[in-house]
Coordinates of C-alpha atoms and ligand atoms in Angstrom, one line a residue:
M262 CA -132.2 -109.4 -84.0
K263 CA -133.7 -105.8 -83.5
I264 CA -130.9 -103.3 -82.6
L265 CA -131.3 -99.7 -81.4
V266 CA -128.7 -97.0 -82.1
I267 CA -128.7 -93.9 -80.0
G268 CA -127.2 -90.9 -81.9
G269 CA -127.5 -89.1 -85.1
G270 CA -124.0 -88.2 -86.7
G271 CA -121.7 -89.8 -89.1
R272 CA -120.3 -92.1 -86.4
E273 CA -123.9 -93.6 -86.1
H274 CA -124.4 -93.7 -89.6
A275 CA -121.4 -95.8 -89.7
L276 CA -122.5 -98.1 -86.6
V277 CA -125.8 -98.7 -88.1
W278 CA -124.1 -99.5 -91.7
A279 CA -121.7 -102.1 -89.9
V280 CA -124.4 -103.8 -87.6
R281 CA -126.5 -104.0 -90.8
Q282 CA -124.2 -106.3 -92.5
S283 CA -124.6 -109.0 -89.8
P284 CA -127.1 -111.7 -91.2
R285 CA -128.6 -112.0 -87.8
V286 CA -130.1 -108.3 -87.8
Q287 CA -133.6 -108.1 -89.1
E288 CA -134.3 -104.4 -87.7
V289 CA -132.3 -101.2 -86.8
V290 CA -133.7 -98.3 -85.3
C291 CA -131.8 -95.2 -84.7
A292 CA -132.9 -92.3 -82.3
P293 CA -132.8 -89.6 -83.6
G294 CA -130.9 -90.6 -86.6
N295 CA -130.7 -88.4 -89.8
G296 CA -131.1 -88.1 -93.6
G297 CA -128.6 -90.7 -94.6
I298 CA -129.3 -93.3 -91.6
A299 CA -133.2 -93.2 -92.6
A300 CA -132.2 -95.4 -95.6
L301 CA -130.9 -98.0 -93.4
A302 CA -132.9 -97.8 -90.2
R303 CA -136.1 -96.5 -88.8
C304 CA -135.2 -93.3 -87.2
V305 CA -137.4 -92.2 -84.2
P306 CA -136.8 -88.8 -82.5
V307 CA -135.3 -88.3 -79.0
N308 CA -134.0 -85.8 -77.0
Q309 CA -130.4 -87.2 -76.5
K310 CA -130.0 -84.9 -73.3
D311 CA -132.8 -86.2 -71.4
L312 CA -132.6 -89.6 -69.7
A313 CA -136.1 -90.1 -69.2
D314 CA -136.7 -89.7 -73.0
L315 CA -134.0 -92.1 -73.9
V316 CA -135.3 -94.6 -71.6
R317 CA -138.8 -94.0 -73.1
V318 CA -137.5 -94.8 -76.5
A319 CA -135.7 -98.1 -75.3
I320 CA -138.7 -99.2 -73.5
A321 CA -140.9 -98.8 -76.4
E322 CA -138.5 -100.5 -79.0
Q323 CA -137.7 -103.3 -77.0
P324 CA -134.4 -104.3 -78.7
D325 CA -132.0 -106.9 -78.3
L326 CA -129.1 -104.6 -78.3
T327 CA -128.8 -100.8 -77.7
I328 CA -125.6 -99.4 -78.8
I329 CA -124.7 -95.7 -77.5
G330 CA -122.8 -93.6 -80.0
P331 CA -122.5 -90.1 -78.1
E332 CA -120.9 -89.2 -74.7
V333 CA -123.9 -87.4 -73.2
P334 CA -126.3 -90.4 -72.9
L335 CA -123.4 -92.2 -71.2
S336 CA -122.7 -89.5 -68.6
L337 CA -126.4 -89.4 -68.0
G338 CA -126.2 -92.9 -66.9
L339 CA -128.3 -94.5 -69.8
V340 CA -126.4 -97.8 -69.6
D341 CA -127.1 -98.4 -65.9
E342 CA -130.9 -97.5 -66.4
L343 CA -131.3 -100.0 -69.3
T344 CA -129.2 -102.6 -67.7
R345 CA -131.3 -102.3 -64.6
R346 CA -134.5 -103.0 -66.6
G347 CA -132.8 -106.3 -68.2
M348 CA -131.9 -104.7 -71.3
R349 CA -128.6 -105.6 -73.2
V350 CA -126.4 -102.3 -73.7
F351 CA -123.1 -101.8 -75.6
G352 CA -121.3 -98.9 -73.5
P353 CA -119.9 -98.0 -70.2
T354 CA -121.7 -97.4 -67.0
Q355 CA -122.0 -93.7 -65.5
R356 CA -118.9 -94.5 -63.1
A357 CA -117.0 -96.0 -66.0
S358 CA -117.6 -93.2 -68.3
M359 CA -116.0 -91.0 -65.9
L360 CA -112.9 -91.8 -67.8
E361 CA -114.1 -89.3 -70.0
T362 CA -116.5 -87.3 -68.3
S363 CA -114.1 -86.0 -65.6
K364 CA -110.5 -85.1 -66.9
A365 CA -109.4 -84.9 -63.3
F366 CA -110.6 -88.4 -62.6
A367 CA -108.9 -89.9 -65.6
K368 CA -105.4 -88.1 -64.6
E369 CA -105.8 -89.4 -61.1
F370 CA -106.7 -92.7 -62.5
M371 CA -103.5 -92.9 -64.8
Q372 CA -101.4 -92.0 -61.9
R373 CA -102.9 -94.6 -59.8
H374 CA -102.2 -97.3 -62.2
R375 CA -98.9 -95.9 -63.3
L376 CA -100.0 -95.2 -67.1
P377 CA -97.7 -93.2 -69.2
T378 CA -99.0 -89.5 -69.3
A379 CA -98.1 -86.1 -69.2
H380 CA -97.0 -84.4 -65.7
Y381 CA -100.2 -82.5 -64.5
A382 CA -101.7 -80.7 -61.6
V383 CA -105.5 -80.3 -60.8
C384 CA -106.5 -77.0 -59.4
H385 CA -109.8 -76.0 -57.6
S386 CA -109.1 -72.4 -56.8
A387 CA -107.1 -69.3 -58.0
K388 CA -104.6 -70.0 -55.1
E389 CA -103.9 -73.5 -55.9
L390 CA -103.3 -72.3 -59.6
Q391 CA -100.7 -69.8 -58.5
E392 CA -98.9 -72.6 -56.6
A393 CA -99.1 -75.3 -59.3
L394 CA -97.8 -72.8 -62.1
T395 CA -94.6 -72.7 -60.3
H396 CA -93.9 -76.2 -61.3
F397 CA -94.6 -76.0 -65.1
H398 CA -92.5 -74.8 -68.2
T399 CA -94.7 -73.1 -70.9
P400 CA -96.3 -74.1 -72.8
I401 CA -98.9 -75.0 -70.6
V402 CA -101.8 -77.1 -71.5
V403 CA -105.1 -76.0 -69.6
K404 CA -108.2 -78.6 -69.5
A405 CA -111.5 -77.9 -68.3
D406 CA -112.6 -81.2 -65.9
G407 CA -116.0 -81.9 -67.6
L408 CA -117.4 -82.4 -70.9
A409 CA -116.8 -79.5 -73.2
A410 CA -117.6 -80.8 -76.7
G411 CA -114.0 -80.3 -77.8
K412 CA -113.7 -76.9 -76.4
G413 CA -112.3 -77.4 -73.0
V414 CA -108.4 -77.7 -73.9
V415 CA -106.4 -74.6 -74.4
I416 CA -102.7 -74.4 -75.0
C417 CA -101.1 -71.3 -73.2
Q418 CA -97.8 -69.8 -74.3
S419 CA -97.2 -68.1 -71.1
K420 CA -98.1 -68.2 -67.2
D421 CA -100.3 -65.0 -67.5
E422 CA -102.4 -66.4 -70.6
A423 CA -102.8 -69.6 -68.2
Q424 CA -104.1 -67.6 -65.4
E425 CA -106.5 -65.9 -67.8
I426 CA -107.9 -69.1 -69.3
V427 CA -108.3 -70.8 -66.0
K428 CA -110.2 -67.6 -64.5
Q429 CA -112.6 -67.6 -67.5
M430 CA -113.1 -71.6 -67.1
F431 CA -113.9 -71.0 -63.3
S432 CA -116.2 -68.2 -64.1
G433 CA -117.9 -69.9 -66.8
K434 CA -117.1 -67.2 -69.2
L435 CA -115.1 -69.6 -71.5
L436 CA -117.5 -72.5 -71.7
G437 CA -120.8 -71.5 -70.5
E438 CA -120.5 -73.6 -67.6
I439 CA -118.8 -72.9 -64.5
Q440 CA -115.9 -75.5 -63.9
S441 CA -115.2 -76.3 -60.2
K442 CA -111.6 -77.8 -61.3
V443 CA -109.3 -77.3 -64.0
I444 CA -106.4 -79.6 -65.0
L445 CA -102.6 -77.9 -66.0
E446 CA -100.8 -80.3 -68.0
E447 CA -97.2 -80.5 -69.3
F448 CA -97.1 -79.9 -73.2
L449 CA -96.1 -83.0 -75.2
T450 CA -95.1 -83.1 -78.7
G451 CA -95.2 -86.0 -81.3
E452 CA -97.5 -87.8 -83.8
E453 CA -101.1 -88.2 -82.2
I454 CA -102.9 -91.5 -82.8
S455 CA -106.4 -92.7 -81.8
W456 CA -106.2 -96.2 -80.7
L457 CA -109.3 -97.7 -79.9
V458 CA -110.0 -101.2 -78.0
I459 CA -113.3 -103.1 -76.9
A460 CA -113.5 -104.4 -73.5
D461 CA -115.9 -106.7 -71.6
G462 CA -115.1 -105.5 -68.1
A463 CA -112.0 -108.1 -68.2
H464 CA -110.8 -108.7 -71.6
V465 CA -109.6 -106.5 -74.3
L466 CA -109.6 -106.5 -78.0
P467 CA -107.9 -104.0 -79.9
L468 CA -109.2 -102.2 -83.1
V469 CA -107.0 -100.8 -86.0
A470 CA -105.4 -97.4 -85.2
A471 CA -106.4 -94.1 -86.9
Q472 CA -105.3 -90.4 -87.1
D473 CA -107.7 -87.5 -87.3
H474 CA -107.5 -84.2 -88.3
K475 CA -109.1 -81.6 -85.9
R476 CA -108.1 -78.2 -87.5
I477 CA -110.2 -76.7 -90.2
G478 CA -107.5 -75.6 -92.5
E479 CA -105.2 -77.4 -94.8
G480 CA -101.8 -78.3 -93.2
D481 CA -103.4 -78.3 -89.9
T482 CA -104.1 -74.8 -89.3
G483 CA -106.9 -72.8 -88.0
L484 CA -109.4 -73.3 -85.6
N485 CA -110.2 -76.7 -83.9
T486 CA -113.2 -78.6 -85.1
G487 CA -115.0 -81.7 -84.5
G488 CA -112.7 -83.4 -87.0
M489 CA -112.4 -82.8 -90.6
G490 CA -111.2 -86.1 -91.7
A491 CA -109.4 -89.5 -90.6
Y492 CA -107.7 -92.3 -92.0
S493 CA -106.6 -95.8 -90.9
T494 CA -103.7 -97.7 -92.3
D495 CA -101.3 -100.4 -90.7
T496 CA -98.3 -98.4 -90.5
L497 CA -99.9 -96.1 -88.0
I498 CA -98.9 -98.7 -85.3
A499 CA -96.5 -101.4 -85.8
P500 CA -97.5 -104.9 -84.4
E501 CA -94.8 -104.6 -81.5
M502 CA -96.0 -101.3 -80.7
R503 CA -99.6 -102.6 -80.4
D504 CA -98.4 -105.5 -78.1
W505 CA -96.8 -102.7 -76.1
L506 CA -99.7 -100.6 -75.8
M507 CA -102.1 -103.7 -75.0
H508 CA -99.6 -104.6 -72.1
H509 CA -98.9 -100.8 -70.9
I510 CA -102.2 -99.1 -71.5
A511 CA -105.3 -101.0 -72.5
Q512 CA -105.1 -104.0 -70.2
P513 CA -103.9 -102.0 -67.1
V514 CA -106.7 -99.5 -67.7
I515 CA -109.5 -102.3 -67.9
D516 CA -107.8 -104.3 -64.8
G517 CA -107.8 -100.9 -63.0
M518 CA -111.2 -99.9 -63.6
A519 CA -112.2 -103.6 -62.6
S520 CA -110.2 -103.2 -59.3
E521 CA -111.9 -99.9 -58.5
G522 CA -115.2 -101.3 -58.7
A523 CA -116.2 -99.9 -62.1
P524 CA -115.5 -102.6 -64.5
F525 CA -115.5 -101.2 -68.2
T526 CA -117.5 -102.4 -71.0
G527 CA -117.9 -100.8 -74.4
V528 CA -115.6 -99.2 -76.4
L529 CA -112.3 -97.3 -74.8
Y530 CA -110.7 -94.6 -77.0
C531 CA -107.1 -93.7 -76.3
G532 CA -105.8 -90.5 -77.3
L533 CA -102.1 -91.1 -77.5
M534 CA -99.3 -88.7 -78.2
M535 CA -96.1 -90.5 -79.6
T536 CA -93.3 -88.8 -78.0
A537 CA -89.7 -89.3 -78.1
R538 CA -89.9 -90.9 -74.5
G539 CA -92.6 -93.0 -75.9
P540 CA -96.4 -93.2 -76.2
M541 CA -98.2 -90.9 -73.6
L542 CA -101.9 -91.0 -73.0
L543 CA -103.5 -87.7 -73.6
E544 CA -107.1 -88.7 -72.9
F545 CA -109.7 -91.2 -72.9
N546 CA -113.0 -91.3 -74.7
T547 CA -115.6 -94.0 -73.5
R548 CA -117.2 -94.3 -77.1
F549 CA -116.3 -94.5 -80.6
G550 CA -114.5 -91.2 -82.2
D551 CA -116.4 -89.2 -84.9
P552 CA -114.8 -89.2 -87.9
E553 CA -112.3 -92.0 -86.9
T554 CA -115.0 -94.6 -86.6
E555 CA -116.1 -93.8 -90.2
A556 CA -112.5 -94.8 -91.1
I557 CA -112.3 -97.8 -88.9
L558 CA -115.3 -99.7 -89.4
P559 CA -115.0 -100.4 -92.9
R560 CA -111.9 -102.1 -92.5
L561 CA -113.7 -104.9 -90.3
R562 CA -115.1 -107.8 -92.1
D563 CA -118.7 -107.9 -92.7
G564 CA -120.9 -108.5 -89.7
E565 CA -117.7 -108.5 -87.3
L566 CA -118.7 -105.5 -85.4
L567 CA -122.0 -106.8 -84.0
D568 CA -120.2 -110.3 -83.0
V569 CA -117.6 -108.4 -81.0
M570 CA -120.2 -106.1 -79.4
E571 CA -122.2 -108.8 -78.1
A572 CA -119.1 -110.8 -77.1
A573 CA -118.2 -107.6 -75.1
V574 CA -121.6 -107.2 -73.4
D575 CA -121.9 -110.9 -72.7
G576 CA -118.6 -111.0 -71.2
H577 CA -116.6 -113.6 -73.6
L578 CA -114.5 -111.2 -75.5
D579 CA -111.6 -113.7 -75.0
Q580 CA -113.1 -116.0 -77.4
V581 CA -113.4 -113.5 -80.3
Q582 CA -110.8 -112.8 -82.8
L583 CA -110.8 -109.9 -85.5
A584 CA -109.9 -110.6 -89.1
T585 CA -109.1 -106.9 -89.8
R586 CA -108.9 -106.3 -93.5
N587 CA -105.2 -105.1 -94.5
E588 CA -106.3 -102.3 -96.8
S589 CA -106.2 -98.6 -95.9
S590 CA -109.1 -96.3 -95.6
V591 CA -109.7 -92.6 -95.4
T592 CA -112.7 -90.5 -94.4
I593 CA -112.9 -86.9 -95.6
I594 CA -115.6 -84.5 -94.0
A595 CA -117.6 -82.3 -96.3
A596 CA -118.6 -79.3 -94.4
S597 CA -120.8 -76.3 -94.6
K598 CA -119.0 -72.9 -95.3
G599 CA -118.6 -71.2 -91.9
Y600 CA -117.9 -74.1 -89.9
P601 CA -116.9 -74.7 -87.0
G602 CA -118.8 -71.3 -86.6
S603 CA -122.2 -70.9 -87.7
V604 CA -123.5 -72.3 -90.7
E605 CA -126.5 -72.0 -93.2
T606 CA -128.5 -75.2 -93.4
G607 CA -131.3 -76.6 -95.6
H608 CA -129.2 -76.6 -98.8
A609 CA -130.0 -79.2 -101.4
I610 CA -127.4 -82.1 -101.8
T611 CA -126.8 -83.5 -105.0
G612 CA -124.6 -86.1 -106.6
L613 CA -124.4 -88.5 -103.8
E614 CA -125.5 -91.5 -106.1
E615 CA -122.7 -90.7 -108.7
A616 CA -120.2 -90.3 -105.9
S617 CA -121.2 -93.7 -104.2
Q618 CA -120.3 -95.3 -107.5
E619 CA -116.8 -94.6 -107.0
E620 CA -114.5 -97.9 -106.2
G621 CA -114.5 -98.7 -102.4
V622 CA -116.6 -95.4 -101.5
T623 CA -119.3 -95.4 -98.9
I624 CA -120.9 -92.1 -97.8
F625 CA -122.0 -91.4 -94.3
H626 CA -124.2 -88.8 -93.4
S627 CA -123.1 -86.5 -90.5
G628 CA -125.5 -83.6 -90.5
T629 CA -128.2 -84.3 -93.1
A630 CA -132.2 -84.3 -93.2
L631 CA -135.0 -85.0 -95.3
S632 CA -136.7 -81.7 -96.4
K633 CA -140.2 -81.1 -95.7
S634 CA -142.6 -79.6 -98.4
P635 CA -142.5 -78.2 -100.8
N636 CA -139.7 -80.6 -101.8
E637 CA -140.5 -83.2 -99.4
G638 CA -138.1 -85.8 -98.9
K639 CA -135.1 -84.2 -100.6
L640 CA -131.7 -84.5 -98.9
V641 CA -130.6 -81.3 -97.4
T642 CA -127.8 -80.0 -95.3
A643 CA -128.8 -79.7 -91.7
G644 CA -125.1 -79.0 -89.7
G645 CA -121.7 -77.9 -89.8
R646 CA -120.1 -81.4 -90.8
V647 CA -122.6 -82.6 -93.5
L648 CA -121.0 -85.7 -95.0
A649 CA -118.2 -88.3 -94.2
V650 CA -116.8 -89.6 -97.6
T651 CA -115.2 -92.8 -96.9
A652 CA -112.9 -94.9 -99.2
I653 CA -111.0 -98.1 -98.8
A654 CA -108.5 -99.5 -101.0
D655 CA -105.2 -101.4 -101.3
T656 CA -103.1 -98.4 -100.6
L657 CA -103.6 -95.4 -98.8
Q658 CA -102.9 -93.0 -101.7
S659 CA -105.4 -95.1 -104.0
A660 CA -107.9 -94.5 -101.0
C661 CA -107.5 -90.8 -101.0
D662 CA -108.0 -90.6 -104.8
H663 CA -111.4 -92.6 -104.7
A664 CA -112.6 -90.5 -101.8
Y665 CA -111.3 -87.2 -103.4
A666 CA -113.0 -88.4 -106.9
A667 CA -116.4 -89.3 -105.1
L668 CA -116.4 -85.8 -103.3
S669 CA -115.9 -84.0 -106.7
K670 CA -119.2 -85.3 -107.6
I671 CA -121.0 -83.9 -104.5
H672 CA -122.5 -80.5 -104.6
F673 CA -124.3 -78.4 -101.9
D674 CA -124.0 -74.5 -101.5
G675 CA -121.2 -73.5 -99.6
I676 CA -119.4 -77.1 -99.7
Y677 CA -115.8 -77.2 -97.9
Y678 CA -113.4 -79.9 -97.6
R679 CA -109.7 -80.1 -96.6
R680 CA -107.6 -81.4 -99.5
D681 CA -104.7 -82.8 -97.6
I682 CA -106.3 -85.7 -95.6
A683 CA -103.7 -88.1 -94.7
H684 CA -101.0 -85.7 -95.6
R685 CA -98.7 -86.7 -93.1
A686 CA -98.7 -90.7 -93.7
L687 CA -98.8 -90.1 -97.6
K688 CA -95.6 -88.0 -97.0
Q689 CA -93.9 -90.6 -95.1
N690 CA -94.9 -93.4 -97.4
K691 CA -93.2 -91.7 -100.2
E692 CA -90.1 -91.0 -98.0
N693 CA -89.8 -94.8 -97.3
Q694 CA -90.1 -95.9 -101.0
Ligands
AMP1112 P1 -107.8 -83.9 -75.3 O1 -109.3 -83.7 -75.3 O2 -107.4 -84.2 -73.7 O3 -107.4 -84.8 -76.1 O4 -107.1 -82.7 -76.0 C1 -107.8 -82.2 -77.1 C2 -106.3 -81.9 -77.9 O5 -105.4 -81.0 -77.2 C3 -105.6 -83.1 -78.2 O6 -106.1 -83.9 -79.1 C4 -104.1 -82.6 -78.5 O7 -104.0 -82.1 -79.8 C5 -104.1 -81.5 -77.5 N1 -103.6 -81.8 -76.1 C6 -104.3 -82.3 -75.3 N2 -103.3 -82.5 -74.4 C7 -102.0 -82.0 -74.6 C8 -100.7 -82.2 -74.0 N3 -100.4 -82.5 -73.0 N4 -99.6 -81.6 -75.0 C9 -99.9 -81.4 -76.2 N5 -101.2 -81.3 -76.7 C10 -102.2 -81.8 -75.9

């Protein structure tokens, strides 16, 4: 088989790595890919924000299956365009991806289908906001409706602050793009869990759960980032809880989308808050998360991902079972100094070969490139998040030890990583001993 993967980050490196393990795969093409993906796939340039360009690449390559990593191509309707041309694609249609692209749609859908979620109000104007605010206690969570690359959620400590943030969202000052609606939400507390399921429009297959670390600083402090690390271990969700989530969240979402004429095929990422009142849905993503994917995929058996994706595309996911490995995994992001603000790029990366000799370690590349002359072909930094160093082992502690041992061998100017990834679970494991 020939596979085309769209995207060029750590998530796509993990996807390429996982499908490569299938004996049925002869060739993988990645558009645009990155410096690390280039070792496993032929990388071809593409503008990921341009639907016509994305379609052009797929037509030129004629893959047996296309896998879409990021949200923007989904929001543009790439799945619809390729499916219309008779191509097989793993991912939701433009309408089904509204579960991610419009937070107002997602919240209203959750309410229509009685899914557990925070109390909310959708506001289209300053007048509606005034009225809605009277029904909320502080803190209040303010969310932009559309895709905002992780910047569209602000937790406000006062109603005045909420008013100011909403004003800036409506005017376009906060996100660069004018929002026609914003969502106010009740503030929830609890453990956050990323729970991903695969769906074929009717059937649902859960993957192992993960937890990510969004803040730049140790102890979960400082600015929000795309994610500084993640881990996956069986204690995150007990089997009874997983059954509950399947019956009360995952299956009702898939049934609900089908009943509304927008069947969902692909991977549905459920962002959950485990509150004292029970699990609550914070958000949906309609694609794999990054860096959770780098922690989750190594826990699948070799080649399993492709089997599951094909079953989803072909509509027989009910005939597939996952034989997940019961080891634990951890992914630690090595970032460039200054991230999530502006960073320098082009710094040489060394020590990767030595680091990857560490037991159970796989290094996925997030922002790397192969340098042009005079040092042609040398690996250099090319973004804020540079590497996703993943380790899998019998215990979470051992996975962390191996990942950090690998990281100690990697060098580039300004390397920064958090030293406390998985700290909550490790502390809990110690307390339970
Ligand atoms: P979202 O994109 O909706 O998941 O929001 C991004 C982050 O904001 C989440 O991962 C949470 O940490 C936080 N968040 C979102 N909604 C809420 C809420 N209702 N209560 C508390 N925190 C929230």
